[in-house]
Amino acid sequence: IDGRKEFRWVGPLDDYFVLHQQPFRFGPEELAGLRIFFARDGAGKEASVGNCVACHPAPRFSDFRLHNNGVTQMEYDQIFGAGAFAKLAIPGLKERNADVNAYLPASSRHPDASGRFRAIAVRTAPGRTDLGVWNVYENPDLPGPQAALREILCGPGGPAAGDCRPEAVLPRTIGLFKTPSIRDLGQSEPYLHTGALDTIEDVLRFYMGTSDLARRGRLRNGSPEMAGIRIDESDVVPLAAFLRSLNEDYH
C-alpha cells in the first residue's frame, strides 16, 4: 500500500448494500483508517497506531485467541469507582477449587454454585463480575476444554508462556475472552461481549481509555497488545470508516 502511487476508489456506482444503511465505498478516508488499523506498535510511530492487527489479523480479522481488553474492569469501575476492580479480591486456584459453590459457575455437579465471577456487575451485589476464562481454566467440572486452554495459554505468545503451573496460570486468565472477528460489524451491534457500547465510535473511544490505563500499569491483567494502541479523537472517524468497509451482505 505504501508503495502505490495511485488508487482506484470504490464508490456507490460500483455496487450497493442491501443489508446495510451505508454507501458502498472505499475511498481516501477508509484508506486512512486502514493505515491506522495495520500500524503496529514499535513501528517508529507515536501517533495513529491502532495496533489492531495484533489481535485482528486479516483475512478473518481475528487471531481466535484469548485477550483482556479491559471490558470487565470498565464495567466494574463504572459502578464501584475507578480502581475498584484492581482491588477486587479474587481467590487463587487452591482456594477457588476447594469451594466450587462459592466461586465457580453452576454445573450438573454443583447446581447451587454462585457463579459470582461469571455475573453481570450490579451495584446491589459488590464482588460479582465476569472474569471470563478464569471460570473455565482448571475448573474440575469442565474437563473438556482444558487441553486446548493449556495450549493457548501456555504456548508461544500465550499470556502464561514460560510458567505453566496451574496456580501461576490462573491469575493470567482474569478477564480473558476470545477475540471476535470484526468483519461485518454492521450486523453485530451492540458491541463488546457485554453489549455495553452502541457504536463503533464508542468502541474506539473505549480503546483510547483502556490503552491509556495499560500504559500506566492500571489495567489489571491487561493483554500486552493494549499498551501499543495509540489513537486519539482524530483517528476515530477514519478508523470507523475502514471498519464499516468490512461490512458485507451476509445472510
PDB file of C-alpha atoms in Angstrom:
ATOM      1  CA  ILE A   1       0.000   0.000   0.000  1.00  0.00           C
ATOM      2  CA  ASP A   2       2.767   2.435   0.898  1.00  0.00           C
ATOM      3  CA  GLY A   3       4.358   1.823  -2.494  1.00  0.00           C
ATOM      4  CA  ARG A   4       1.256   2.612  -4.518  1.00  0.00           C
ATOM      5  CA  LYS A   5       1.254   5.923  -6.391  1.00  0.00           C
ATOM      6  CA  GLU A   6      -2.384   5.890  -7.443  1.00  0.00           C
ATOM      7  CA  PHE A   7      -5.566   4.248  -6.289  1.00  0.00           C
ATOM      8  CA  ARG A   8      -8.850   3.427  -7.961  1.00  0.00           C
ATOM      9  CA  TRP A   9     -11.526   4.129  -5.374  1.00  0.00           C
ATOM     10  CA  VAL A  10     -14.701   2.099  -4.957  1.00  0.00           C
ATOM     11  CA  GLY A  11     -17.939   4.085  -4.883  1.00  0.00           C
ATOM     12  CA  PRO A  12     -21.732   3.749  -4.972  1.00  0.00           C
ATOM     13  CA  LEU A  13     -21.697   3.398  -8.762  1.00  0.00           C
ATOM     14  CA  ASP A  14     -19.735   0.156  -8.389  1.00  0.00           C
ATOM     15  CA  ASP A  15     -22.284  -1.639  -6.213  1.00  0.00           C
ATOM     16  CA  TYR A  16     -24.643  -1.173  -3.273  1.00  0.00           C
ATOM     17  CA  PHE A  17     -25.556  -2.769   0.036  1.00  0.00           C
ATOM     18  CA  VAL A  18     -28.854  -4.487   0.676  1.00  0.00           C
ATOM     19  CA  LEU A  19     -28.422  -5.197   4.379  1.00  0.00           C
ATOM     20  CA  HIS A  20     -26.562  -2.064   5.495  1.00  0.00           C
ATOM     21  CA  GLN A  21     -27.573   1.587   5.576  1.00  0.00           C
ATOM     22  CA  GLN A  22     -24.284   2.905   4.210  1.00  0.00           C
ATOM     23  CA  PRO A  23     -22.766   3.763   0.837  1.00  0.00           C
ATOM     24  CA  PHE A  24     -20.763   1.110  -0.986  1.00  0.00           C
ATOM     25  CA  ARG A  25     -17.459   2.936  -0.721  1.00  0.00           C
ATOM     26  CA  PHE A  26     -13.737   2.631  -0.149  1.00  0.00           C
ATOM     27  CA  GLY A  27     -12.016   5.976  -0.580  1.00  0.00           C
ATOM     28  CA  PRO A  28      -9.294   8.135   0.987  1.00  0.00           C
ATOM     29  CA  GLU A  29     -10.933   8.149   4.434  1.00  0.00           C
ATOM     30  CA  GLU A  30     -11.239   4.365   4.527  1.00  0.00           C
ATOM     31  CA  LEU A  31      -7.616   4.058   3.376  1.00  0.00           C
ATOM     32  CA  ALA A  32      -6.503   6.386   6.158  1.00  0.00           C
ATOM     33  CA  GLY A  33      -8.310   4.128   8.617  1.00  0.00           C
ATOM     34  CA  LEU A  34      -6.718   1.041   7.093  1.00  0.00           C
ATOM     35  CA  ARG A  35      -3.273   2.565   7.648  1.00  0.00           C
ATOM     36  CA  ILE A  36      -4.088   3.198  11.320  1.00  0.00           C
ATOM     37  CA  PHE A  37      -5.553  -0.284  11.729  1.00  0.00           C
ATOM     38  CA  PHE A  38      -2.457  -2.004  10.350  1.00  0.00           C
ATOM     39  CA  ALA A  39       0.082   0.290  12.044  1.00  0.00           C
ATOM     40  CA  ARG A  40       1.925  -1.843  14.581  1.00  0.00           C
ATOM     41  CA  ASP A  41       3.324  -0.922  17.957  1.00  0.00           C
ATOM     42  CA  GLY A  42       7.075  -0.378  17.736  1.00  0.00           C
ATOM     43  CA  ALA A  43       6.998   0.703  14.103  1.00  0.00           C
ATOM     44  CA  GLY A  44       8.574   4.046  14.953  1.00  0.00           C
ATOM     45  CA  LYS A  45       5.303   5.986  15.119  1.00  0.00           C
ATOM     46  CA  GLU A  46       3.990   7.635  18.265  1.00  0.00           C
ATOM     47  CA  ALA A  47       0.515   8.522  16.993  1.00  0.00           C
ATOM     48  CA  SER A  48      -2.225   6.966  14.851  1.00  0.00           C
ATOM     49  CA  VAL A  49      -1.065   3.465  15.770  1.00  0.00           C
ATOM     50  CA  GLY A  50      -4.102   1.234  16.047  1.00  0.00           C
ATOM     51  CA  ASN A  51      -2.125  -1.963  16.722  1.00  0.00           C
ATOM     52  CA  CYS A  52      -5.487  -3.558  15.881  1.00  0.00           C
ATOM     53  CA  VAL A  53      -3.901  -6.142  13.614  1.00  0.00           C
ATOM     54  CA  ALA A  54      -2.054  -7.629  16.603  1.00  0.00           C
ATOM     55  CA  CYS A  55      -5.314  -9.345  17.594  1.00  0.00           C
ATOM     56  CA  HIS A  56      -7.400  -8.955  14.419  1.00  0.00           C
ATOM     57  CA  PRO A  57      -5.189 -10.159  11.538  1.00  0.00           C
ATOM     58  CA  ALA A  58      -6.657 -10.350   8.050  1.00  0.00           C
ATOM     59  CA  PRO A  59      -8.400 -12.008   6.310  1.00  0.00           C
ATOM     60  CA  ARG A  60     -10.559 -13.339   9.163  1.00  0.00           C
ATOM     61  CA  PHE A  61      -9.756 -10.333  11.351  1.00  0.00           C
ATOM     62  CA  SER A  62      -9.375 -12.465  14.486  1.00  0.00           C
ATOM     63  CA  ASP A  63      -6.488 -14.432  15.931  1.00  0.00           C
ATOM     64  CA  PHE A  64      -9.056 -16.699  17.677  1.00  0.00           C
ATOM     65  CA  ARG A  65      -7.001 -16.430  20.862  1.00  0.00           C
ATOM     66  CA  LEU A  66      -7.739 -15.005  24.313  1.00  0.00           C
ATOM     67  CA  HIS A  67      -7.227 -11.396  25.383  1.00  0.00           C
ATOM     68  CA  ASN A  68      -8.193  -8.997  28.145  1.00  0.00           C
ATOM     69  CA  ASN A  69      -9.068  -5.626  26.625  1.00  0.00           C
ATOM     70  CA  GLY A  70     -10.419  -4.188  29.872  1.00  0.00           C
ATOM     71  CA  VAL A  71     -14.156  -4.659  29.349  1.00  0.00           C
ATOM     72  CA  THR A  72     -14.722  -6.332  32.718  1.00  0.00           C
ATOM     73  CA  GLN A  73     -12.708  -3.663  34.507  1.00  0.00           C
ATOM     74  CA  MET A  74     -14.587  -0.872  32.742  1.00  0.00           C
ATOM     75  CA  GLU A  75     -17.962  -2.346  33.695  1.00  0.00           C
ATOM     76  CA  TYR A  76     -16.967  -2.857  37.334  1.00  0.00           C
ATOM     77  CA  ASP A  77     -15.259   0.503  37.797  1.00  0.00           C
ATOM     78  CA  GLN A  78     -18.169   2.396  36.241  1.00  0.00           C
ATOM     79  CA  ILE A  79     -20.344   1.077  39.072  1.00  0.00           C
ATOM     80  CA  PHE A  80     -17.963   0.985  42.034  1.00  0.00           C
ATOM     81  CA  GLY A  81     -15.447   3.679  41.131  1.00  0.00           C
ATOM     82  CA  ALA A  82     -12.053   3.901  39.445  1.00  0.00           C
ATOM     83  CA  GLY A  83      -9.637   1.338  40.836  1.00  0.00           C
ATOM     84  CA  ALA A  84     -12.345  -0.889  42.341  1.00  0.00           C
ATOM     85  CA  PHE A  85     -11.651  -3.804  40.003  1.00  0.00           C
ATOM     86  CA  ALA A  86      -7.932  -3.639  40.773  1.00  0.00           C
ATOM     87  CA  LYS A  87      -8.767  -4.093  44.473  1.00  0.00           C
ATOM     88  CA  LEU A  88     -11.307  -6.885  43.955  1.00  0.00           C
ATOM     89  CA  ALA A  89     -10.324  -9.987  45.929  1.00  0.00           C
ATOM     90  CA  ILE A  90     -10.051 -12.962  43.562  1.00  0.00           C
ATOM     91  CA  PRO A  91      -9.090 -16.367  45.016  1.00  0.00           C
ATOM     92  CA  GLY A  92      -6.159 -18.424  43.849  1.00  0.00           C
ATOM     93  CA  LEU A  93      -6.508 -21.893  42.368  1.00  0.00           C
ATOM     94  CA  LYS A  94      -6.406 -23.876  45.620  1.00  0.00           C
ATOM     95  CA  GLU A  95      -8.926 -21.650  47.389  1.00  0.00           C
ATOM     96  CA  ARG A  96     -11.237 -21.485  44.362  1.00  0.00           C
ATOM     97  CA  ASN A  97     -11.380 -25.216  43.694  1.00  0.00           C
ATOM     98  CA  ALA A  98     -11.767 -26.041  47.392  1.00  0.00           C
ATOM     99  CA  ASP A  99     -15.074 -24.168  47.432  1.00  0.00           C
ATOM    100  CA  VAL A 100     -16.633 -24.519  43.983  1.00  0.00           C
ATOM    101  CA  ASN A 101     -20.043 -23.390  45.213  1.00  0.00           C
ATOM    102  CA  ALA A 102     -18.669 -20.079  46.430  1.00  0.00           C
ATOM    103  CA  TYR A 103     -16.721 -19.090  43.342  1.00  0.00           C
ATOM    104  CA  LEU A 104     -17.448 -21.067  40.162  1.00  0.00           C
ATOM    105  CA  PRO A 105     -20.485 -21.205  37.857  1.00  0.00           C
ATOM    106  CA  ALA A 106     -23.250 -23.727  38.422  1.00  0.00           C
ATOM    107  CA  SER A 107     -22.924 -27.132  36.775  1.00  0.00           C
ATOM    108  CA  SER A 108     -24.632 -30.514  36.961  1.00  0.00           C
ATOM    109  CA  ARG A 109     -22.231 -31.470  39.746  1.00  0.00           C
ATOM    110  CA  HIS A 110     -22.656 -28.165  41.569  1.00  0.00           C
ATOM    111  CA  PRO A 111     -26.142 -26.852  40.708  1.00  0.00           C
ATOM    112  CA  ASP A 112     -26.100 -24.393  43.603  1.00  0.00           C
ATOM    113  CA  ALA A 113     -22.781 -22.742  42.745  1.00  0.00           C
ATOM    114  CA  SER A 114     -22.937 -18.968  42.953  1.00  0.00           C
ATOM    115  CA  GLY A 115     -21.290 -18.077  39.637  1.00  0.00           C
ATOM    116  CA  ARG A 116     -20.218 -14.830  41.279  1.00  0.00           C
ATOM    117  CA  PHE A 117     -17.335 -14.402  38.846  1.00  0.00           C
ATOM    118  CA  ARG A 118     -19.445 -15.132  35.791  1.00  0.00           C
ATOM    119  CA  ALA A 119     -22.027 -12.477  36.503  1.00  0.00           C
ATOM    120  CA  ILE A 120     -23.085  -9.015  35.418  1.00  0.00           C
ATOM    121  CA  ALA A 121     -21.736  -6.378  37.769  1.00  0.00           C
ATOM    122  CA  VAL A 122     -24.551  -4.594  39.614  1.00  0.00           C
ATOM    123  CA  ARG A 123     -24.456  -2.039  42.411  1.00  0.00           C
ATOM    124  CA  THR A 124     -26.547  -4.201  44.721  1.00  0.00           C
ATOM    125  CA  ALA A 125     -24.048  -7.088  44.588  1.00  0.00           C
ATOM    126  CA  PRO A 126     -20.451  -5.898  45.137  1.00  0.00           C
ATOM    127  CA  GLY A 127     -17.883  -8.531  44.267  1.00  0.00           C
ATOM    128  CA  ARG A 128     -19.859 -10.022  41.387  1.00  0.00           C
ATOM    129  CA  THR A 129     -18.376  -9.660  37.918  1.00  0.00           C
ATOM    130  CA  ASP A 130     -17.393 -11.695  34.859  1.00  0.00           C
ATOM    131  CA  LEU A 131     -13.784 -12.908  34.823  1.00  0.00           C
ATOM    132  CA  GLY A 132     -14.169 -14.813  31.543  1.00  0.00           C
ATOM    133  CA  VAL A 133     -11.751 -17.711  31.050  1.00  0.00           C
ATOM    134  CA  TRP A 134     -10.936 -17.679  34.779  1.00  0.00           C
ATOM    135  CA  ASN A 135     -14.219 -19.559  35.244  1.00  0.00           C
ATOM    136  CA  VAL A 136     -13.198 -22.329  32.840  1.00  0.00           C
ATOM    137  CA  TYR A 137      -9.465 -22.898  33.321  1.00  0.00           C
ATOM    138  CA  GLU A 138      -8.788 -25.853  35.668  1.00  0.00           C
ATOM    139  CA  ASN A 139     -12.476 -25.972  36.559  1.00  0.00           C
ATOM    140  CA  PRO A 140     -12.951 -29.573  37.748  1.00  0.00           C
ATOM    141  CA  ASP A 141     -16.478 -29.612  36.315  1.00  0.00           C
ATOM    142  CA  LEU A 142     -15.238 -28.714  32.806  1.00  0.00           C
ATOM    143  CA  PRO A 143     -12.573 -31.241  31.744  1.00  0.00           C
ATOM    144  CA  GLY A 144     -13.288 -30.987  28.018  1.00  0.00           C
ATOM    145  CA  PRO A 145     -11.592 -27.680  27.085  1.00  0.00           C
ATOM    146  CA  GLN A 146      -8.576 -27.965  29.388  1.00  0.00           C
ATOM    147  CA  ALA A 147      -6.063 -29.339  26.882  1.00  0.00           C
ATOM    148  CA  ALA A 148      -6.916 -26.641  24.341  1.00  0.00           C
ATOM    149  CA  LEU A 149      -6.775 -23.935  27.001  1.00  0.00           C
ATOM    150  CA  ARG A 150      -3.354 -25.044  28.181  1.00  0.00           C
ATOM    151  CA  GLU A 151      -2.094 -24.931  24.598  1.00  0.00           C
ATOM    152  CA  ILE A 152      -3.446 -21.406  24.054  1.00  0.00           C
ATOM    153  CA  LEU A 153      -2.423 -20.016  27.431  1.00  0.00           C
ATOM    154  CA  CYS A 154       0.983 -21.655  27.800  1.00  0.00           C
ATOM    155  CA  GLY A 155       2.093 -21.907  24.187  1.00  0.00           C
ATOM    156  CA  PRO A 156       4.254 -19.406  22.301  1.00  0.00           C
ATOM    157  CA  GLY A 157       2.793 -15.935  22.642  1.00  0.00           C
ATOM    158  CA  GLY A 158       0.293 -17.058  25.257  1.00  0.00           C
ATOM    159  CA  PRO A 159      -0.276 -14.991  28.394  1.00  0.00           C
ATOM    160  CA  ALA A 160       1.271 -17.709  30.578  1.00  0.00           C
ATOM    161  CA  ALA A 161       4.123 -18.751  28.283  1.00  0.00           C
ATOM    162  CA  GLY A 162       7.133 -19.731  30.356  1.00  0.00           C
ATOM    163  CA  ASP A 163       5.307 -20.840  33.504  1.00  0.00           C
ATOM    164  CA  CYS A 164       2.506 -23.330  33.004  1.00  0.00           C
ATOM    165  CA  ARG A 165       1.981 -24.263  36.635  1.00  0.00           C
ATOM    166  CA  PRO A 166      -1.811 -24.075  37.066  1.00  0.00           C
ATOM    167  CA  GLU A 167      -1.553 -21.875  40.152  1.00  0.00           C
ATOM    168  CA  ALA A 168       0.577 -19.436  38.157  1.00  0.00           C
ATOM    169  CA  VAL A 169      -1.644 -19.551  35.066  1.00  0.00           C
ATOM    170  CA  LEU A 170      -4.985 -18.877  36.774  1.00  0.00           C
ATOM    171  CA  PRO A 171      -4.285 -15.193  37.625  1.00  0.00           C
ATOM    172  CA  ARG A 172      -3.324 -14.678  33.966  1.00  0.00           C
ATOM    173  CA  THR A 173      -6.813 -15.754  32.885  1.00  0.00           C
ATOM    174  CA  ILE A 174      -8.610 -12.891  34.653  1.00  0.00           C
ATOM    175  CA  GLY A 175     -10.764 -11.018  32.156  1.00  0.00           C
ATOM    176  CA  LEU A 176      -9.725 -13.088  29.129  1.00  0.00           C
ATOM    177  CA  PHE A 177     -12.258 -13.566  26.333  1.00  0.00           C
ATOM    178  CA  LYS A 178     -11.999 -14.940  22.808  1.00  0.00           C
ATOM    179  CA  THR A 179     -11.168 -12.411  20.106  1.00  0.00           C
ATOM    180  CA  PRO A 180     -14.198 -11.942  17.850  1.00  0.00           C
ATOM    181  CA  SER A 181     -13.923 -11.302  14.148  1.00  0.00           C
ATOM    182  CA  ILE A 182     -14.608  -7.697  13.209  1.00  0.00           C
ATOM    183  CA  ARG A 183     -15.892  -8.476   9.739  1.00  0.00           C
ATOM    184  CA  ASP A 184     -19.465  -7.345   9.156  1.00  0.00           C
ATOM    185  CA  LEU A 185     -19.695  -5.323  12.354  1.00  0.00           C
ATOM    186  CA  GLY A 186     -22.811  -3.675  10.982  1.00  0.00           C
ATOM    187  CA  GLN A 187     -24.807  -6.784  11.852  1.00  0.00           C
ATOM    188  CA  SER A 188     -23.375  -7.388  15.315  1.00  0.00           C
ATOM    189  CA  GLU A 189     -24.124  -4.315  17.398  1.00  0.00           C
ATOM    190  CA  PRO A 190     -24.216  -3.668  20.319  1.00  0.00           C
ATOM    191  CA  TYR A 191     -20.523  -4.219  20.864  1.00  0.00           C
ATOM    192  CA  LEU A 192     -18.127  -5.885  23.324  1.00  0.00           C
ATOM    193  CA  HIS A 193     -19.034  -9.195  24.940  1.00  0.00           C
ATOM    194  CA  THR A 194     -21.271  -7.301  27.360  1.00  0.00           C
ATOM    195  CA  GLY A 195     -23.125  -5.404  24.647  1.00  0.00           C
ATOM    196  CA  ALA A 196     -22.265  -2.242  26.564  1.00  0.00           C
ATOM    197  CA  LEU A 197     -21.468   0.045  23.622  1.00  0.00           C
ATOM    198  CA  ASP A 198     -23.789   1.002  20.796  1.00  0.00           C
ATOM    199  CA  THR A 199     -21.477   2.243  18.040  1.00  0.00           C
ATOM    200  CA  ILE A 200     -18.097   1.549  16.516  1.00  0.00           C
ATOM    201  CA  GLU A 201     -17.049   5.055  17.542  1.00  0.00           C
ATOM    202  CA  ASP A 202     -17.930   4.226  21.151  1.00  0.00           C
ATOM    203  CA  VAL A 203     -15.687   1.163  20.979  1.00  0.00           C
ATOM    204  CA  LEU A 204     -12.759   3.118  19.560  1.00  0.00           C
ATOM    205  CA  ARG A 205     -13.050   5.683  22.356  1.00  0.00           C
ATOM    206  CA  PHE A 206     -13.201   2.796  24.849  1.00  0.00           C
ATOM    207  CA  TYR A 207      -9.871   1.575  23.475  1.00  0.00           C
ATOM    208  CA  MET A 208      -8.428   5.061  23.822  1.00  0.00           C
ATOM    209  CA  GLY A 209      -9.187   4.859  27.539  1.00  0.00           C
ATOM    210  CA  THR A 210      -8.159   1.279  28.277  1.00  0.00           C
ATOM    211  CA  SER A 211      -4.921   1.549  26.281  1.00  0.00           C
ATOM    212  CA  ASP A 212      -4.005   4.567  28.382  1.00  0.00           C
ATOM    213  CA  LEU A 213      -4.692   2.543  31.534  1.00  0.00           C
ATOM    214  CA  ALA A 214      -2.489  -0.251  30.183  1.00  0.00           C
ATOM    215  CA  ARG A 215       0.435   2.094  29.559  1.00  0.00           C
ATOM    216  CA  ARG A 216       0.117   3.423  33.104  1.00  0.00           C
ATOM    217  CA  GLY A 217       0.017  -0.095  34.553  1.00  0.00           C
ATOM    218  CA  ARG A 218      -3.565   0.287  35.737  1.00  0.00           C
ATOM    219  CA  LEU A 219      -5.283  -2.344  33.595  1.00  0.00           C
ATOM    220  CA  ARG A 220      -5.488  -5.472  35.711  1.00  0.00           C
ATOM    221  CA  ASN A 221      -4.093  -8.405  33.739  1.00  0.00           C
ATOM    222  CA  GLY A 222      -4.445  -6.397  30.541  1.00  0.00           C
ATOM    223  CA  SER A 223      -3.127  -8.031  27.380  1.00  0.00           C
ATOM    224  CA  PRO A 224       0.224  -6.532  26.342  1.00  0.00           C
ATOM    225  CA  GLU A 225      -1.155  -5.534  22.937  1.00  0.00           C
ATOM    226  CA  MET A 226      -3.335  -2.942  24.660  1.00  0.00           C
ATOM    227  CA  ALA A 227      -0.421  -0.681  25.576  1.00  0.00           C
ATOM    228  CA  GLY A 228       0.536  -0.479  21.903  1.00  0.00           C
ATOM    229  CA  ILE A 229      -2.708   1.232  20.894  1.00  0.00           C
ATOM    230  CA  ARG A 230      -2.002   4.934  20.403  1.00  0.00           C
ATOM    231  CA  ILE A 231      -5.004   6.631  18.874  1.00  0.00           C
ATOM    232  CA  ASP A 232      -6.802   9.870  19.631  1.00  0.00           C
ATOM    233  CA  GLU A 233     -10.043  11.563  18.621  1.00  0.00           C
ATOM    234  CA  SER A 234      -8.675  12.470  15.180  1.00  0.00           C
ATOM    235  CA  ASP A 235      -8.307   8.745  14.395  1.00  0.00           C
ATOM    236  CA  VAL A 236     -11.874   7.763  15.278  1.00  0.00           C
ATOM    237  CA  VAL A 237     -13.593   8.826  12.029  1.00  0.00           C
ATOM    238  CA  PRO A 238     -11.138   7.170   9.587  1.00  0.00           C
ATOM    239  CA  LEU A 239     -10.863   4.003  11.679  1.00  0.00           C
ATOM    240  CA  ALA A 240     -14.647   3.713  11.891  1.00  0.00           C
ATOM    241  CA  ALA A 241     -14.886   4.245   8.123  1.00  0.00           C
ATOM    242  CA  PHE A 242     -12.416   1.430   7.491  1.00  0.00           C
ATOM    243  CA  LEU A 243     -14.198  -0.910   9.898  1.00  0.00           C
ATOM    244  CA  ARG A 244     -17.517  -0.241   8.164  1.00  0.00           C
ATOM    245  CA  SER A 245     -15.859  -1.051   4.848  1.00  0.00           C
ATOM    246  CA  LEU A 246     -15.565  -4.623   6.176  1.00  0.00           C
ATOM    247  CA  ASN A 247     -19.346  -4.941   6.128  1.00  0.00           C
ATOM    248  CA  GLU A 248     -20.875  -7.331   3.632  1.00  0.00           C
ATOM    249  CA  ASP A 249     -24.319  -8.563   2.662  1.00  0.00           C
ATOM    250  CA  TYR A 250     -24.051 -11.758   4.640  1.00  0.00           C
ATOM    251  CA  HIS A 251     -27.257 -13.698   5.369  1.00  0.00           C
TER     252      HIS A 251
END
